[in-house]
């Protein structure tokens, strides 16, 4: 993939904004709202931090192959956001 010079900072900013938006919404929901599955959601976030991020890459790569998102910008954004989200949404 031959990327223009301005594409990498744009993708980094987009992934950062996506991570902050999703993490802030999850943080607000878990701290202020009472809903079914709240404890299970918090437990799943805690369990996801126990595994290294590289362990998530193979299932993510297989999913990207099935969705035909390999070598696309949206595939890069989804992959970076998925690997960063468990670490930015912690308590």
mmCIF file with all atom_site columns, C-alpha atoms in Angstrom:
data_model
loop_
_atom_site.group_PDB
_atom_site.id
_atom_site.type_symbol
_atom_site.label_atom_id
_atom_site.label_alt_id
_atom_site.label_comp_id
_atom_site.label_asym_id
_atom_site.label_entity_id
_atom_site.label_seq_id
_atom_site.pdbx_PDB_ins_code
_atom_site.Cartn_x
_atom_site.Cartn_y
_atom_site.Cartn_z
_atom_site.occupancy
_atom_site.B_iso_or_equiv
_atom_site.pdbx_formal_charge
_atom_site.auth_seq_id
_atom_site.auth_comp_id
_atom_site.auth_asym_id
_atom_site.auth_atom_id
_atom_site.pdbx_PDB_model_num
ATOM 1  C CA . UNK A 1 1  ? 0.000   0.000   0.000  1.00 0.00 ? 1  UNK A CA 1
ATOM 2  C CA . UNK A 1 2  ? 1.598   3.242   -1.126 1.00 0.00 ? 2  UNK A CA 1
ATOM 3  C CA . UNK A 1 3  ? 0.257   5.825   1.311  1.00 0.00 ? 3  UNK A CA 1
ATOM 4  C CA . UNK A 1 4  ? 0.522   9.566   0.822  1.00 0.00 ? 4  UNK A CA 1
ATOM 5  C CA . UNK A 1 5  ? 2.518   11.496  3.394  1.00 0.00 ? 5  UNK A CA 1
ATOM 6  C CA . UNK A 1 6  ? -0.531  12.966  5.161  1.00 0.00 ? 6  UNK A CA 1
ATOM 7  C CA . UNK A 1 7  ? -2.471  9.685   5.475  1.00 0.00 ? 7  UNK A CA 1
ATOM 8  C CA . UNK A 1 8  ? -0.658  8.220   8.494  1.00 0.00 ? 8  UNK A CA 1
ATOM 9  C CA . UNK A 1 9  ? -1.290  11.212  10.818 1.00 0.00 ? 9  UNK A CA 1
ATOM 10 C CA . UNK A 1 10 ? -4.909  11.327  9.659  1.00 0.00 ? 10 UNK A CA 1
ATOM 11 C CA . UNK A 1 11 ? -5.413  7.633   10.447 1.00 0.00 ? 11 UNK A CA 1
ATOM 12 C CA . UNK A 1 12 ? -3.717  8.049   13.829 1.00 0.00 ? 12 UNK A CA 1
ATOM 13 C CA . UNK A 1 13 ? -5.984  10.969  14.698 1.00 0.00 ? 13 UNK A CA 1
ATOM 14 C CA . UNK A 1 14 ? -9.064  9.079   13.557 1.00 0.00 ? 14 UNK A CA 1
ATOM 15 C CA . UNK A 1 15 ? -8.152  6.014   15.628 1.00 0.00 ? 15 UNK A CA 1
ATOM 16 C CA . UNK A 1 16 ? -7.443  8.204   18.663 1.00 0.00 ? 16 UNK A CA 1
ATOM 17 C CA . UNK A 1 17 ? -10.759 10.014  18.366 1.00 0.00 ? 17 UNK A CA 1
ATOM 18 C CA . UNK A 1 18 ? -12.609 6.721   17.906 1.00 0.00 ? 18 UNK A CA 1
ATOM 19 C CA . UNK A 1 19 ? -10.942 5.245   20.989 1.00 0.00 ? 19 UNK A CA 1
ATOM 20 C CA . UNK A 1 20 ? -11.641 8.305   23.137 1.00 0.00 ? 20 UNK A CA 1
ATOM 21 C CA . UNK A 1 21 ? -15.270 8.499   22.007 1.00 0.00 ? 21 UNK A CA 1
ATOM 22 C CA . UNK A 1 22 ? -16.009 4.813   22.611 1.00 0.00 ? 22 UNK A CA 1
ATOM 23 C CA . UNK A 1 23 ? -14.085 4.695   25.897 1.00 0.00 ? 23 UNK A CA 1
ATOM 24 C CA . UNK A 1 24 ? -15.802 7.790   27.280 1.00 0.00 ? 24 UNK A CA 1
ATOM 25 C CA . UNK A 1 25 ? -19.237 6.441   26.384 1.00 0.00 ? 25 UNK A CA 1
ATOM 26 C CA . UNK A 1 26 ? -18.426 3.082   27.985 1.00 0.00 ? 26 UNK A CA 1
ATOM 27 C CA . UNK A 1 27 ? -16.960 4.770   31.062 1.00 0.00 ? 27 UNK A CA 1
ATOM 28 C CA . UNK A 1 28 ? -20.033 6.939   31.519 1.00 0.00 ? 28 UNK A CA 1
ATOM 29 C CA . UNK A 1 29 ? -22.396 3.993   31.085 1.00 0.00 ? 29 UNK A CA 1
ATOM 30 C CA . UNK A 1 30 ? -20.513 1.793   33.534 1.00 0.00 ? 30 UNK A CA 1
ATOM 31 C CA . UNK A 1 31 ? -20.160 4.500   36.180 1.00 0.00 ? 31 UNK A CA 1
ATOM 32 C CA . UNK A 1 32 ? -23.547 6.220   36.061 1.00 0.00 ? 32 UNK A CA 1
ATOM 33 C CA . UNK A 1 33 ? -26.118 3.788   34.692 1.00 0.00 ? 33 UNK A CA 1
ATOM 34 C CA . UNK A 1 34 ? -27.559 0.619   36.123 1.00 0.00 ? 34 UNK A CA 1
ATOM 35 C CA . UNK A 1 35 ? -28.285 -2.044  33.528 1.00 0.00 ? 35 UNK A CA 1
ATOM 36 C CA . UNK A 1 36 ? -28.435 -5.799  33.098 1.00 0.00 ? 36 UNK A CA 1
ATOM 37 C CA . UNK A 1 37 ? -25.004 -7.213  32.360 1.00 0.00 ? 37 UNK A CA 1
ATOM 38 C CA . UNK A 1 38 ? -23.019 -4.397  33.978 1.00 0.00 ? 38 UNK A CA 1
ATOM 39 C CA . UNK A 1 39 ? -20.976 -6.765  36.130 1.00 0.00 ? 39 UNK A CA 1
ATOM 40 C CA . UNK A 1 40 ? -20.348 -9.091  33.181 1.00 0.00 ? 40 UNK A CA 1
ATOM 41 C CA . UNK A 1 41 ? -19.204 -6.151  31.044 1.00 0.00 ? 41 UNK A CA 1
ATOM 42 C CA . UNK A 1 42 ? -16.779 -4.976  33.712 1.00 0.00 ? 42 UNK A CA 1
ATOM 43 C CA . UNK A 1 43 ? -15.500 -8.509  34.165 1.00 0.00 ? 43 UNK A CA 1
ATOM 44 C CA . UNK A 1 44 ? -14.975 -8.938  30.434 1.00 0.00 ? 44 UNK A CA 1
ATOM 45 C CA . UNK A 1 45 ? -12.979 -5.685  30.307 1.00 0.00 ? 45 UNK A CA 1
ATOM 46 C CA . UNK A 1 46 ? -10.837 -6.908  33.183 1.00 0.00 ? 46 UNK A CA 1
ATOM 47 C CA . UNK A 1 47 ? -10.279 -10.301 31.565 1.00 0.00 ? 47 UNK A CA 1
ATOM 48 C CA . UNK A 1 48 ? -9.348  -8.688  28.242 1.00 0.00 ? 48 UNK A CA 1
ATOM 49 C CA . UNK A 1 49 ? -6.514  -6.838  29.996 1.00 0.00 ? 49 UNK A CA 1
ATOM 50 C CA . UNK A 1 50 ? -5.037  -10.121 31.245 1.00 0.00 ? 50 UNK A CA 1
ATOM 51 C CA . UNK A 1 51 ? -4.156  -11.277 27.735 1.00 0.00 ? 51 UNK A CA 1
ATOM 52 C CA . UNK A 1 52 ? -1.485  -9.653  25.600 1.00 0.00 ? 52 UNK A CA 1
ATOM 53 C CA . UNK A 1 53 ? -2.675  -7.559  22.672 1.00 0.00 ? 53 UNK A CA 1
ATOM 54 C CA . UNK A 1 54 ? -0.819  -9.776  20.225 1.00 0.00 ? 54 UNK A CA 1
ATOM 55 C CA . UNK A 1 55 ? -3.121  -12.648 21.171 1.00 0.00 ? 55 UNK A CA 1
ATOM 56 C CA . UNK A 1 56 ? -6.030  -10.699 19.678 1.00 0.00 ? 56 UNK A CA 1
ATOM 57 C CA . UNK A 1 57 ? -4.322  -10.172 16.337 1.00 0.00 ? 57 UNK A CA 1
ATOM 58 C CA . UNK A 1 58 ? -4.892  -13.589 14.752 1.00 0.00 ? 58 UNK A CA 1
ATOM 59 C CA . UNK A 1 59 ? -8.691  -13.648 15.276 1.00 0.00 ? 59 UNK A CA 1
ATOM 60 C CA . UNK A 1 60 ? -8.827  -10.027 14.150 1.00 0.00 ? 60 UNK A CA 1
ATOM 61 C CA . UNK A 1 61 ? -6.824  -10.858 11.018 1.00 0.00 ? 61 UNK A CA 1
ATOM 62 C CA . UNK A 1 62 ? -9.108  -13.787 10.190 1.00 0.00 ? 62 UNK A CA 1
ATOM 63 C CA . UNK A 1 63 ? -12.144 -11.555 10.660 1.00 0.00 ? 63 UNK A CA 1
ATOM 64 C CA . UNK A 1 64 ? -10.605 -8.926  8.360  1.00 0.00 ? 64 UNK A CA 1
ATOM 65 C CA . UNK A 1 65 ? -10.053 -11.590 5.686  1.00 0.00 ? 65 UNK A CA 1
ATOM 66 C CA . UNK A 1 66 ? -13.705 -12.674 5.849  1.00 0.00 ? 66 UNK A CA 1
ATOM 67 C CA . UNK A 1 67 ? -14.893 -9.061  5.675  1.00 0.00 ? 67 UNK A CA 1
ATOM 68 C CA . UNK A 1 68 ? -12.430 -8.285  2.833  1.00 0.00 ? 68 UNK A CA 1
ATOM 69 C CA . UNK A 1 69 ? -10.917 -5.385  4.740  1.00 0.00 ? 69 UNK A CA 1
ATOM 70 C CA . UNK A 1 70 ? -7.258  -6.329  4.249  1.00 0.00 ? 70 UNK A CA 1
ATOM 71 C CA . UNK A 1 71 ? -5.238  -3.396  2.818  1.00 0.00 ? 71 UNK A CA 1
ATOM 72 C CA . UNK A 1 72 ? -8.062  -0.890  3.262  1.00 0.00 ? 72 UNK A CA 1
ATOM 73 C CA . UNK A 1 73 ? -8.193  2.234   5.389  1.00 0.00 ? 73 UNK A CA 1
ATOM 74 C CA . UNK A 1 74 ? -11.293 1.110   7.268  1.00 0.00 ? 74 UNK A CA 1
ATOM 75 C CA . UNK A 1 75 ? -9.521  -2.166  8.064  1.00 0.00 ? 75 UNK A CA 1
ATOM 76 C CA . UNK A 1 76 ? -6.600  -0.268  9.574  1.00 0.00 ? 76 UNK A CA 1
ATOM 77 C CA . UNK A 1 77 ? -8.927  1.905   11.635 1.00 0.00 ? 77 UNK A CA 1
ATOM 78 C CA . UNK A 1 78 ? -10.883 -1.097  12.933 1.00 0.00 ? 78 UNK A CA 1
ATOM 79 C CA . UNK A 1 79 ? -7.732  -3.067  13.763 1.00 0.00 ? 79 UNK A CA 1
ATOM 80 C CA . UNK A 1 80 ? -6.046  -0.230  15.655 1.00 0.00 ? 80 UNK A CA 1
ATOM 81 C CA . UNK A 1 81 ? -9.244  0.711   17.483 1.00 0.00 ? 81 UNK A CA 1
ATOM 82 C CA . UNK A 1 82 ? -9.963  -2.892  18.463 1.00 0.00 ? 82 UNK A CA 1
ATOM 83 C CA . UNK A 1 83 ? -6.494  -3.416  19.908 1.00 0.00 ? 83 UNK A CA 1
ATOM 84 C CA . UNK A 1 84 ? -6.460  -0.075  21.741 1.00 0.00 ? 84 UNK A CA 1
ATOM 85 C CA . UNK A 1 85 ? -9.998  -0.043  23.141 1.00 0.00 ? 85 UNK A CA 1
ATOM 86 C CA . UNK A 1 86 ? -9.520  -2.537  26.019 1.00 0.00 ? 86 UNK A CA 1
ATOM 87 C CA . UNK A 1 87 ? -6.594  -0.474  27.271 1.00 0.00 ? 87 UNK A CA 1
ATOM 88 C CA . UNK A 1 88 ? -8.163  2.987   27.063 1.00 0.00 ? 88 UNK A CA 1
ATOM 89 C CA . UNK A 1 89 ? -11.491 2.017   28.624 1.00 0.00 ? 89 UNK A CA 1
ATOM 90 C CA . UNK A 1 90 ? -10.140 0.742   31.941 1.00 0.00 ? 90 UNK A CA 1
ATOM 91 C CA . UNK A 1 91 ? -11.141 1.874   35.400 1.00 0.00 ? 91 UNK A CA 1
#
